[in-house]
Amino acid sequence: MAYASTVTVQQAGSGLFVVKITETEAAATSEVQINLATQGLPAVGSVVARRCAVTSGTGTTVDPVLGNATDPANGASWVFDNDTAANPVHEQPAVPITYGTQVSSFFHRSKVDAGADNSITTVYHFRQGW
C-alpha cells in the first residue's frame, strides 16, 4: 500500500473545531495539507490542543509538527512544534498558537520514529478568533 491520509473537520460548538487526521502507511516525512477554506476552518484563529498517537506499525513514538509551509520544522514562519517524542503526544500550549489571514494552509507531519507501515491518528482543536 501507499501512504494515505484523511482529514475531517467537525464543528464542536460556537467557534470551536476538531480536526482529525488519519494516516496509513505513514513514514517520518509523510505530510498532510490542511487547506483552511476547503476544510471550513476559520481564516483567523488559534490552535489550542493536539493529540497524536501511533495506533499500529513499526513506529514507537511520534514528534508532530504543524506549520504553514511544507516540511514545517524547516522554514515555516508559523510553527507548532512538539517538545519531546512520545506515544501518545498530548499538548495544550500555555498560550494558544494564533494565526491570521496570512495562513491559508497548514502542513502536518507526525514524524514517526521508524518504518513506513504506521497508522497514526492526530486530533487538533482550533478556536475561531484570537
Coordinates of C-alpha atoms in Angstrom, one line a residue:
M1 CA 0.0 0.0 0.0
A2 CA 1.0 3.6 -0.4
Y3 CA 0.7 6.5 2.1
A4 CA -2.8 7.8 2.5
S5 CA -4.4 10.4 4.8
T6 CA -7.9 11.6 5.6
V7 CA -8.7 15.0 7.2
T8 CA -12.1 15.5 8.7
V9 CA -13.4 18.7 10.4
Q10 CA -16.2 18.8 12.9
Q11 CA -17.6 21.9 14.5
A12 CA -17.7 21.4 18.2
G13 CA -19.7 24.4 19.4
S14 CA -19.6 28.1 18.8
G15 CA -16.2 28.8 17.2
L16 CA -14.6 25.5 18.1
F17 CA -13.4 23.0 15.6
V18 CA -12.0 19.5 15.9
V19 CA -9.6 18.4 13.0
K20 CA -9.0 14.7 12.8
I21 CA -6.1 13.3 10.7
T22 CA -6.0 9.6 10.0
E23 CA -2.8 8.3 8.3
T24 CA -1.9 4.9 7.0
E25 CA 1.4 3.7 5.7
A26 CA 3.0 6.8 7.3
A27 CA 6.7 7.4 7.5
A28 CA 8.8 10.1 9.1
T29 CA 8.4 12.6 6.2
S30 CA 4.8 11.8 5.4
E31 CA 2.8 15.1 5.2
V32 CA -0.8 16.2 5.2
Q33 CA -2.0 19.5 3.9
I34 CA -5.0 21.2 5.7
N35 CA -6.5 23.9 3.5
L36 CA -8.4 26.3 5.8
A37 CA -11.0 27.4 3.2
T38 CA -11.6 23.9 1.8
Q39 CA -11.9 22.3 5.2
G40 CA -14.2 25.1 6.6
L41 CA -11.8 26.3 9.2
P42 CA -11.6 29.9 10.3
A43 CA -9.3 32.3 8.5
V44 CA -8.3 33.8 11.8
G45 CA -7.9 31.6 14.8
S46 CA -5.8 29.6 17.2
V47 CA -4.7 26.0 17.8
V48 CA -5.4 25.2 21.4
A49 CA -4.6 21.5 21.7
R50 CA -3.1 18.5 19.8
R51 CA -3.2 14.7 20.4
C52 CA -1.2 12.4 18.2
A53 CA -0.6 8.6 18.5
V54 CA 0.7 5.6 16.6
T55 CA -2.1 3.1 16.6
S56 CA -0.2 0.3 14.7
G57 CA 3.0 -0.3 12.8
T58 CA 6.8 -0.3 13.4
G59 CA 7.0 3.1 15.0
T60 CA 7.1 3.6 18.7
T61 CA 7.0 7.4 19.0
V62 CA 5.8 10.5 17.2
D63 CA 7.1 14.0 17.3
P64 CA 4.4 16.0 15.5
V65 CA 4.8 19.4 13.9
L66 CA 2.3 21.8 12.2
G67 CA 3.3 24.8 10.1
N68 CA 2.3 27.0 7.2
A69 CA 4.8 25.5 4.8
T70 CA 5.8 22.1 3.6
D71 CA 8.4 20.4 5.9
P72 CA 7.2 22.8 8.6
A73 CA 10.1 22.3 11.0
N74 CA 12.5 23.7 8.4
G75 CA 11.3 27.1 7.1
A76 CA 7.7 27.7 8.1
S77 CA 7.1 31.1 9.6
W78 CA 4.3 29.7 11.7
V79 CA 5.1 26.5 13.6
F80 CA 3.5 24.5 16.4
D81 CA 6.3 22.0 17.3
N82 CA 6.4 19.2 19.8
D83 CA 9.0 19.3 22.7
T84 CA 9.6 15.5 23.2
A85 CA 8.8 12.5 21.0
A86 CA 6.4 10.1 22.8
N87 CA 3.4 7.9 22.1
P88 CA 0.9 9.3 22.6
V89 CA 1.6 13.1 22.5
H90 CA -0.9 15.4 24.1
E91 CA -0.2 19.1 24.2
Q92 CA -2.1 22.2 25.3
P93 CA 0.1 25.2 24.8
A94 CA 0.1 27.7 27.8
V95 CA -0.7 30.4 25.3
P96 CA -2.9 29.4 22.2
I97 CA -0.9 29.3 18.9
T98 CA -2.6 32.1 16.9
Y99 CA -2.7 32.5 13.1
G100 CA -4.2 35.1 10.8
T101 CA -5.1 35.6 7.2
Q102 CA -1.5 35.2 6.1
V103 CA -2.0 31.4 6.6
S104 CA -4.2 29.7 4.0
S105 CA -3.0 26.1 4.6
F106 CA -1.3 24.1 7.4
F107 CA 1.0 21.2 6.8
H108 CA 1.2 18.4 9.4
R109 CA 3.9 15.8 9.9
S110 CA 3.6 13.2 12.6
K111 CA 7.3 12.4 12.3
V112 CA 7.1 8.8 13.4
D113 CA 10.5 7.3 14.5
A114 CA 10.6 4.1 12.5
G115 CA 9.1 2.3 9.5
A116 CA 6.7 3.2 6.7
D117 CA 3.9 1.0 7.8
N118 CA 2.4 3.1 10.5
S119 CA -1.2 4.1 11.2
I120 CA -1.4 7.4 13.1
T121 CA -4.3 9.4 14.4
T122 CA -3.9 13.1 15.2
V123 CA -6.5 15.5 16.6
Y124 CA -6.2 19.2 16.6
H125 CA -8.5 21.6 18.4
F126 CA -9.0 25.0 16.7
R127 CA -10.8 28.1 18.0
Q128 CA -12.1 30.9 15.8
G129 CA -10.5 34.3 16.5
W130 CA -7.8 35.2 19.0

